[in-house]
Coordinates of C-alpha atoms in Angstrom, one line a residue:
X1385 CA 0.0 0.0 0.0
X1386 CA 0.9 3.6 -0.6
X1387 CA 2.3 6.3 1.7
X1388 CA -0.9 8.2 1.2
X1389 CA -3.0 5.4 1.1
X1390 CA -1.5 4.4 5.3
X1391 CA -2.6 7.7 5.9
X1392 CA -5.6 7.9 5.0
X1393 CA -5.7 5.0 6.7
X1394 CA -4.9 6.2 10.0
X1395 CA -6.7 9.5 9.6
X1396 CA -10.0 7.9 8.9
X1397 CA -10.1 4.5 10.6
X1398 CA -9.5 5.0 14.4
X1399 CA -9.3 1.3 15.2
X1400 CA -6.1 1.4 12.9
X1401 CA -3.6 1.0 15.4
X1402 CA -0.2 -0.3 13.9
X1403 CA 1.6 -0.4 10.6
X1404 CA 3.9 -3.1 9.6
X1405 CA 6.0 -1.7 7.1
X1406 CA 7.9 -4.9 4.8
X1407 CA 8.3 -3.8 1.6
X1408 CA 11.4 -3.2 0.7
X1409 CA 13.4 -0.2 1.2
X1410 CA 11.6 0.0 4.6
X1411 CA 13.6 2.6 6.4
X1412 CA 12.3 5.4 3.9
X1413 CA 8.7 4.3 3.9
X1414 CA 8.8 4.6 7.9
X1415 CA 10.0 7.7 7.9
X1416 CA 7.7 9.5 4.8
X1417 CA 4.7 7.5 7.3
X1418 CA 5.8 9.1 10.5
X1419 CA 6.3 12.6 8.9
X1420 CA 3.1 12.4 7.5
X1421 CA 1.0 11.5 10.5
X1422 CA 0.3 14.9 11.9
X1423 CA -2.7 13.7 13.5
X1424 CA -2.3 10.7 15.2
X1425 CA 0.6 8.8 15.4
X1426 CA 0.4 4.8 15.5
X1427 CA 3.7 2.8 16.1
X1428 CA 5.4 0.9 12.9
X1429 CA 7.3 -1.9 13.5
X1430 CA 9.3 -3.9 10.3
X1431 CA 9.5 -7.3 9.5
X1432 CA 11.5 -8.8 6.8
X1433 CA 13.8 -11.2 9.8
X1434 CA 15.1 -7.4 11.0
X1435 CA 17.7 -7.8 7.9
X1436 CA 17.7 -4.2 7.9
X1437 CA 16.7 -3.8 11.4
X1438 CA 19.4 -1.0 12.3
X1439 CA 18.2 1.3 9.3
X1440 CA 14.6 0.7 10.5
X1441 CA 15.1 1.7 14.0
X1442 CA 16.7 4.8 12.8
X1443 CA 14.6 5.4 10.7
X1444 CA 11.8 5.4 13.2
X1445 CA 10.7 2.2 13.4
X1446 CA 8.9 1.5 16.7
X1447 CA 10.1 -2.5 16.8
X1448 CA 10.2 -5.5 15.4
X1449 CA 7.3 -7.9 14.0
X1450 CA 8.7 -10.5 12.5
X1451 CA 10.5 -14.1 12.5
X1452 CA 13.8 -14.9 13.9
X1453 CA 14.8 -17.6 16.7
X1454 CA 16.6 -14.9 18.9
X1455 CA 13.7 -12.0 19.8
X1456 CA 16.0 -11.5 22.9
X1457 CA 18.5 -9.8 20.1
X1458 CA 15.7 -7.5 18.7
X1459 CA 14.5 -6.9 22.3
X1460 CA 17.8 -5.1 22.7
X1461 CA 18.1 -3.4 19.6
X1462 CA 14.6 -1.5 20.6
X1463 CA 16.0 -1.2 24.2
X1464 CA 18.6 0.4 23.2
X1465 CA 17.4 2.7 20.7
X1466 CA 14.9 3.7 23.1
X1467 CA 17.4 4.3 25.5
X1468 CA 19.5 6.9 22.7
X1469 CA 22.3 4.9 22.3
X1470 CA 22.4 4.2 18.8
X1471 CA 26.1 2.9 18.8
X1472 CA 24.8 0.0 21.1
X1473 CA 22.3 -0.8 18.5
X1474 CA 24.7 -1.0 15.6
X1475 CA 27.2 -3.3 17.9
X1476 CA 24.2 -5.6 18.5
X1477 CA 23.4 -5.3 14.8
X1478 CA 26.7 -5.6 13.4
X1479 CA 27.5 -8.5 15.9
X1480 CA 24.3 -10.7 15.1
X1481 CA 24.1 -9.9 11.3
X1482 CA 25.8 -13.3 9.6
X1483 CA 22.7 -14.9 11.8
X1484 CA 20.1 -12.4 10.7
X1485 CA 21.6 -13.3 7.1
X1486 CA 22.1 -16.7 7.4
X1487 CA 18.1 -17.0 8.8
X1488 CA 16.5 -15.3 5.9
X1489 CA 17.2 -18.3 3.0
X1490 CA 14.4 -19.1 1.3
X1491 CA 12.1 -21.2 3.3
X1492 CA 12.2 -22.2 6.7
X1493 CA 14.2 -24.9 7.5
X1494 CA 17.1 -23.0 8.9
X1495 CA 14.6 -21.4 11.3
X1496 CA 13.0 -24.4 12.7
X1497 CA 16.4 -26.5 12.9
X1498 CA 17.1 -23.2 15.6
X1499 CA 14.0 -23.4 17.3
X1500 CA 14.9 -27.2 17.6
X1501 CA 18.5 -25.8 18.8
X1502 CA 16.6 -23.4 21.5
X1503 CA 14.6 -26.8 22.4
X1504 CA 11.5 -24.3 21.6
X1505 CA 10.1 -27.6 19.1
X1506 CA 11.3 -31.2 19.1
X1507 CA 11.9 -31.6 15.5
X1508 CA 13.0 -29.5 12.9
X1509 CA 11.6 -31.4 9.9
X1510 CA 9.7 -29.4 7.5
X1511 CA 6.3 -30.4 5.8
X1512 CA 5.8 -31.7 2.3
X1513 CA 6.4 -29.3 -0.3
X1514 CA 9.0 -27.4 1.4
X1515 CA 13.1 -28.0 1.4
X1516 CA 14.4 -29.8 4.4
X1517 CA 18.1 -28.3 5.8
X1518 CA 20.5 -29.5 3.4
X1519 CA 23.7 -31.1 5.5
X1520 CA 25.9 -28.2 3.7
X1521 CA 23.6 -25.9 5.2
X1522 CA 23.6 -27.7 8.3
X1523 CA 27.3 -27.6 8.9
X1524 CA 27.4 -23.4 7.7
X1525 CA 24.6 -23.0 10.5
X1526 CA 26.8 -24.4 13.4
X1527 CA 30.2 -22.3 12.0
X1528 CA 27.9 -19.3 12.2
X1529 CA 26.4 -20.1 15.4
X1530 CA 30.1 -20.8 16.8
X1531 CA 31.3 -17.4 15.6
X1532 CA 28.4 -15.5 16.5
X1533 CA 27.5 -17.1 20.1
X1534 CA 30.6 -19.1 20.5
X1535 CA 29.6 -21.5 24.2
X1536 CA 26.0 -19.9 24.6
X1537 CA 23.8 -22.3 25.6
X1538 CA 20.9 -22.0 23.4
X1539 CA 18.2 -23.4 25.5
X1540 CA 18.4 -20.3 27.8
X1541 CA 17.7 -17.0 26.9
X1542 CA 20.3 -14.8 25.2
X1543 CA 22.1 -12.2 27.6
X1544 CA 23.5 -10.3 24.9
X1545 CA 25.1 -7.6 26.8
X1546 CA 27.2 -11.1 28.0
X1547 CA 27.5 -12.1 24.6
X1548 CA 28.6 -8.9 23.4
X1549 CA 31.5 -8.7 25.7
X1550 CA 32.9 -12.2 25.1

């Protein structure tokens, strides 16, 4: 949908109470929605696995809605953007990104073999028509996870201000 379009939207419809903004770019389409509600502002948060999840919180973005096995990361991004310290959100962004990348192939097999990982489901299969996780893929999933959360134990919950300083 059209910038104008949201904001008519949210002018006109009072129970409108959210954007999600995932078409791609989304940083400037948050911003040309938050400039233009004069009236009544409603938050936007931005999906697309928060690939671009640094540019949307500056940008404006209010959050995250969106898949990836590690909310705890997002939680901190918002945190501490809310908190004005936008050189901690690039850290956390720059320091989770080959995961954020890794996440987003096609399909969703490398997300459910985490959540299997996390022990948030049992078994990472993936129904009939879609791809399974190819051993290749697999075996780039546990370098990534080594480098990125190298001895986390990924049944807990991430403390990423721990992670960060290891």
């Amino acid at each position: 949908m059209s910038v104008p379009l949201l904001l008519r939207l949210v002018r006109e419809i009072p129970q409108v109470a959210c954007f999600k903004a995932e078409a791609v770019p989304t940083p400037p389409k948050t911003r040309a929605l938050i400039d233009g509600m004069t009236d009544r502002q409603v938050p936007i948060l931005t999906g697309l696995g928060a690939l671009y999840g640094l540019f949307d919180l500056h940008s404006g973005s209010n959050g995250f809605m969106t898949g990836f096995a590690f909310p705890e990361v997002l939680m901190a991004m918002v945190k501490a953007m809310r908190d004005q310290q936008p050189e901690q959100v690039a850290a956390i962004y720059q320091h989770f990104l080959p995961l954020i990348v890794f996440e987003q192939q096609p399909g969703i097999a490398v997300r459910k073999e985490l959540f299997r990982m996390r022990g948030v489901i049992d078994n990472g299969s993936v129904r009939h028509p879609g791809a399974g996780l190819a051993p290749s893929a697999a075996e780039q999933l546990r370098l990534v996870l080594e480098l990125t959360l190298p001895g986390v134990d990924l049944t807990k919950p991430l403390d990423v201000a721990e992670v960060m300083a290891r």
